[in-house]
Coordinates of N, CA and C in Angstrom, one line a residue:
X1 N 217.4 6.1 -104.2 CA 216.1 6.6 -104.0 C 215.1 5.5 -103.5
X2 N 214.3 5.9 -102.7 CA 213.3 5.0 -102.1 C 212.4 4.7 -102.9
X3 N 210.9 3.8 -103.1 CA 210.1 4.0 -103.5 C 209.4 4.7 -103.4
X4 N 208.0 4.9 -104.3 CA 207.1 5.5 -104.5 C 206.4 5.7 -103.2
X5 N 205.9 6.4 -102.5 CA 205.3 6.6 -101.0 C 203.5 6.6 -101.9
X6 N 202.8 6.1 -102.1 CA 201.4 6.1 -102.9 C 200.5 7.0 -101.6
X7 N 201.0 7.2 -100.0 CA 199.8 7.9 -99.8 C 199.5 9.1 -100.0
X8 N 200.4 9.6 -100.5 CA 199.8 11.6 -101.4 C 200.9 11.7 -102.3
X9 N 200.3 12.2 -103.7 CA 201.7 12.4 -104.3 C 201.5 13.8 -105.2
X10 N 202.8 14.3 -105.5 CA 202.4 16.2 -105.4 C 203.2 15.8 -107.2
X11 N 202.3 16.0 -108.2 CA 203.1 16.7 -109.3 C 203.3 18.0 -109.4
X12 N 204.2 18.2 -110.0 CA 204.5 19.9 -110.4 C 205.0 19.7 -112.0
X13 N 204.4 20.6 -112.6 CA 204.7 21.0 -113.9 C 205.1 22.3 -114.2
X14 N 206.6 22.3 -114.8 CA 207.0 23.9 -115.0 C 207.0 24.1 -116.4
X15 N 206.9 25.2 -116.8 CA 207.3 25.5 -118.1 C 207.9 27.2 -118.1
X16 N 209.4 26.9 -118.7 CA 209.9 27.9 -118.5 C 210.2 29.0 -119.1
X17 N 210.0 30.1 -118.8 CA 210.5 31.4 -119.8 C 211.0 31.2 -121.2
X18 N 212.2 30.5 -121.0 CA 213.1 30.4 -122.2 C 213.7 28.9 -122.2
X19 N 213.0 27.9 -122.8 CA 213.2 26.5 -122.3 C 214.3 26.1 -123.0
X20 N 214.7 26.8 -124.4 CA 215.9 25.8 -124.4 C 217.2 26.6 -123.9
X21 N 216.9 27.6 -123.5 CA 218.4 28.6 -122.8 C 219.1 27.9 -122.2
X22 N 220.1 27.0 -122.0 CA 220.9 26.1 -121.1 C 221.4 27.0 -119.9
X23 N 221.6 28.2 -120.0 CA 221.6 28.9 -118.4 C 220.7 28.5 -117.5
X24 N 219.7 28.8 -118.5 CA 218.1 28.9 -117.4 C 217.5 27.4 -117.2
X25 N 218.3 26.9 -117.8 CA 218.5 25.1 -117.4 C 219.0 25.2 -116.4
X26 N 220.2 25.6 -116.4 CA 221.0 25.6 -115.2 C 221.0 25.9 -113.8
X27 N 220.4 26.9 -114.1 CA 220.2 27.6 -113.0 C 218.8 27.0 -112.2
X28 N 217.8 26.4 -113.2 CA 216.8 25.5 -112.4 C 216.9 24.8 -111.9
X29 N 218.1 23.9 -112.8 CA 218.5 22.4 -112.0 C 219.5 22.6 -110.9
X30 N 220.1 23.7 -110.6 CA 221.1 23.9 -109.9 C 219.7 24.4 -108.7
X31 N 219.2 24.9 -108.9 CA 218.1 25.4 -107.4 C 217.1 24.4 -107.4
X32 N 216.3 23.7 -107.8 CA 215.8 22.2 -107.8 C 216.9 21.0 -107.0
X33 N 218.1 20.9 -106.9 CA 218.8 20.1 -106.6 C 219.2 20.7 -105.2
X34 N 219.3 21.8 -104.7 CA 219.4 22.8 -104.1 C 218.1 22.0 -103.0
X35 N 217.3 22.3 -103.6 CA 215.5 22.3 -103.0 C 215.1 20.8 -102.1
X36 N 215.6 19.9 -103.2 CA 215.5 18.4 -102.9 C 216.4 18.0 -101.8
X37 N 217.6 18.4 -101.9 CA 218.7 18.0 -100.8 C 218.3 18.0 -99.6
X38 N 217.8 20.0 -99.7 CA 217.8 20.3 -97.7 C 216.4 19.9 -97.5
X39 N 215.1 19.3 -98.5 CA 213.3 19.4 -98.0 C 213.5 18.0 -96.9
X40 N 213.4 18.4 -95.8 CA 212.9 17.4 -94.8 C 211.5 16.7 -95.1
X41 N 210.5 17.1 -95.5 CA 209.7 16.7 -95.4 C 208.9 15.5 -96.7
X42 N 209.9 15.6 -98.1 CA 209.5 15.0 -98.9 C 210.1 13.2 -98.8
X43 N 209.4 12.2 -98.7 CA 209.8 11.3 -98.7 C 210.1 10.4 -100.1
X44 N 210.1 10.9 -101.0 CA 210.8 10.5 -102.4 C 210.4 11.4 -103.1
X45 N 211.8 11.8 -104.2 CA 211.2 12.7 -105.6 C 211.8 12.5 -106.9
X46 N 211.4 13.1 -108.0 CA 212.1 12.7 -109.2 C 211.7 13.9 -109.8
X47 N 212.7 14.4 -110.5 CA 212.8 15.2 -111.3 C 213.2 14.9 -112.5
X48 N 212.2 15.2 -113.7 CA 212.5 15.1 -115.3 C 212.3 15.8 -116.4
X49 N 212.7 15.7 -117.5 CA 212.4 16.4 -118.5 C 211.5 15.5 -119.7
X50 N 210.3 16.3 -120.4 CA 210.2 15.5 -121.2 C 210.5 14.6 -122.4
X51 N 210.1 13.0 -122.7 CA 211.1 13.2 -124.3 C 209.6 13.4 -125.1
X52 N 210.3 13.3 -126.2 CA 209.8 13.6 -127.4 C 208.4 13.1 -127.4
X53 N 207.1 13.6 -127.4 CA 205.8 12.7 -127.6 C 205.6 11.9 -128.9
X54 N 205.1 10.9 -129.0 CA 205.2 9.9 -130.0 C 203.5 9.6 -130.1
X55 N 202.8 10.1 -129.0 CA 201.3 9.9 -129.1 C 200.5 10.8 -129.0
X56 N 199.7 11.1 -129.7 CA 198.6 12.4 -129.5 C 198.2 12.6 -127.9
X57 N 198.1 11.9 -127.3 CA 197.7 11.9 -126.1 C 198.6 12.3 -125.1
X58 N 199.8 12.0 -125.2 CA 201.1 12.8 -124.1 C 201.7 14.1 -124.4
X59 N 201.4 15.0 -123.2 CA 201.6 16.7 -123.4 C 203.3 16.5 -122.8
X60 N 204.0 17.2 -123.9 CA 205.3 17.3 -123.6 C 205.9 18.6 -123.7
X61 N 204.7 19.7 -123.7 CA 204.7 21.5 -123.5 C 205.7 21.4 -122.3
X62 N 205.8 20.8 -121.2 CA 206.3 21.6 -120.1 C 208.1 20.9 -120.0
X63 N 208.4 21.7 -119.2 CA 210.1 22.0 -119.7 C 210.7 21.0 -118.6
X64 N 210.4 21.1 -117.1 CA 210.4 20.4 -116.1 C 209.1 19.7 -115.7
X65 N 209.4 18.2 -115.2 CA 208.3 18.0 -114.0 C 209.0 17.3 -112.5
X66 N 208.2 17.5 -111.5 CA 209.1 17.3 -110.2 C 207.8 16.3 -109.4
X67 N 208.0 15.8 -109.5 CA 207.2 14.1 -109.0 C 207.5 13.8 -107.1
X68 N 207.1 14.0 -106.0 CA 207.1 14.0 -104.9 C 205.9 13.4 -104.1
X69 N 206.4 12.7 -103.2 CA 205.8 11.8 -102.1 C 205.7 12.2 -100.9
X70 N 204.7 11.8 -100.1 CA 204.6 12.2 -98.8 C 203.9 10.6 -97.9
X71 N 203.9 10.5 -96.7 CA 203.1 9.4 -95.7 C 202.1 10.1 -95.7
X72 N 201.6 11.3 -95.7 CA 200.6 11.7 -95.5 C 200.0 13.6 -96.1
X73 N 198.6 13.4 -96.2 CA 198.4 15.3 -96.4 C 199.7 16.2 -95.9
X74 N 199.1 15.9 -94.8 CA 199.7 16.8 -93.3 C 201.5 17.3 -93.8
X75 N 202.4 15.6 -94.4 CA 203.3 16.0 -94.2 C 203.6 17.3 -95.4
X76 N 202.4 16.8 -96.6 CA 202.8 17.7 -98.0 C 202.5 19.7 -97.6
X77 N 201.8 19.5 -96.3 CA 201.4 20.4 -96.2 C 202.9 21.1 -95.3
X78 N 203.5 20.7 -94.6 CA 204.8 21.0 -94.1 C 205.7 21.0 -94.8
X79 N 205.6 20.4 -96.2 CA 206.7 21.1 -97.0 C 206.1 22.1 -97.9
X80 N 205.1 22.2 -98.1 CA 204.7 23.8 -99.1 C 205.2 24.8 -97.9
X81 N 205.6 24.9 -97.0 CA 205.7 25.9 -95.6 C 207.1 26.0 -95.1
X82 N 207.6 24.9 -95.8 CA 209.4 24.8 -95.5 C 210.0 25.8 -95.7
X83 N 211.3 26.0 -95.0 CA 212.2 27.2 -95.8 C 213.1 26.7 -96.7
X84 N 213.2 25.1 -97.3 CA 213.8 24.6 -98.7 C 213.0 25.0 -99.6
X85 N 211.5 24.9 -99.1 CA 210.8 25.3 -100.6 C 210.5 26.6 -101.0
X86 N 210.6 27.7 -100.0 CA 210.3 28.9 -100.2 C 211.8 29.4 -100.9
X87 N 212.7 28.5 -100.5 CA 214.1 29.2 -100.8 C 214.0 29.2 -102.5
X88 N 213.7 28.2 -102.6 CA 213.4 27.6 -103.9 C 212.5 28.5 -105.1
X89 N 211.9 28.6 -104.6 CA 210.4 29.4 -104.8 C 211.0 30.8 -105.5
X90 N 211.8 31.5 -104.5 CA 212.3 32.6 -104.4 C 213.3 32.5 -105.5
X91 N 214.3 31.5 -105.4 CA 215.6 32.0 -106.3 C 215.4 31.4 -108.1
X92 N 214.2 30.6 -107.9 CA 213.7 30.4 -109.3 C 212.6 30.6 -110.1
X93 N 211.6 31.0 -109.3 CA 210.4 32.0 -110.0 C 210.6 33.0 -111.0
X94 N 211.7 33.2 -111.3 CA 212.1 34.4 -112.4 C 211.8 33.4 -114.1
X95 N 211.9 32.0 -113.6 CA 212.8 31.4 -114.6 C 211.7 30.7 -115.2
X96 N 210.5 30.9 -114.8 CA 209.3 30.4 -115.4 C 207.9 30.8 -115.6
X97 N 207.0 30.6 -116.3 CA 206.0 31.6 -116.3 C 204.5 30.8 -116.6
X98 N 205.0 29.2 -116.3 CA 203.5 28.8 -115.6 C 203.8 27.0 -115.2
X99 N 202.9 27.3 -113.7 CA 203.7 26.0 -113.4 C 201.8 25.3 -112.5
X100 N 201.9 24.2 -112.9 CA 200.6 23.3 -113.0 C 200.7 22.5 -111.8
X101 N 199.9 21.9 -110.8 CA 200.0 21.4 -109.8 C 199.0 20.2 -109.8
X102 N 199.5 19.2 -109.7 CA 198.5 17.7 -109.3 C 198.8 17.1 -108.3
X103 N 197.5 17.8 -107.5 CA 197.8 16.5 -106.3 C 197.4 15.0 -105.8
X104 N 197.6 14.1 -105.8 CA 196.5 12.8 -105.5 C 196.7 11.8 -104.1
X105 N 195.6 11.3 -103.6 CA 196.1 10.5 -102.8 C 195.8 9.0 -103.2
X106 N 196.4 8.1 -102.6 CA 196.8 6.5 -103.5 C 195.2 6.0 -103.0
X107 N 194.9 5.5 -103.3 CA 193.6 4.0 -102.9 C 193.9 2.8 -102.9
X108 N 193.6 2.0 -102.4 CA 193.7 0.2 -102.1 C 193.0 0.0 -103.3
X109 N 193.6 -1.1 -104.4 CA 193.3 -1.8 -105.0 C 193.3 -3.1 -105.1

């Protein structure tokens, strides 16, 4: 995997229907891995699960998160419009029932 691309970066947070069902694991990670292979447009990603929170301050509610880089807006905007991500969209929307979106772009420090 490449590094971090810091000029726009897209979190996604899912939380799923039935999070410990290992099907419905399966079947995420099997269409997530799916998703990442064919997206042209994402220039690095990471996909994780949470561990255990150990501090009041870290939310570990959500079941997946999917961590993605772009060179620019423009390109993040070409992959919400892809047909990897709509494929995606499509064959796993069943399998979750709320999913949280952060977007940021990097600054010079």
């Amino acid at each position: 995997m490449r590094n971090l691309d810091s000029h726009f970066v897209h979190t996604v947070y899912f939380w799923l229907n039935n999070p410990d069902n290992k099907d419905d694991q399966k079947q995420f990670e099997k269409a997530m891995k799916k998703f990442m292979k064919k997206s042209k447009h994402a220039n690095t990603h990471f996909v994780g699960k949470p561990p255990k929170a150990t501090r009041d301050v870290v939310d570990d509610s959500f079941t997946y998160a999917l961590i993605v880089s772009f060179k620019s807006a423009k390109q993040q905007e070409k992959y919400q419009n892809e047909k990897a991500h709509l494929a995606f969209i499509k064959e796993a929307e069943s399998l979750w029932n709320k999913v949280i979106v952060y977007d940021s772009q990097g600054i010079k420090l």
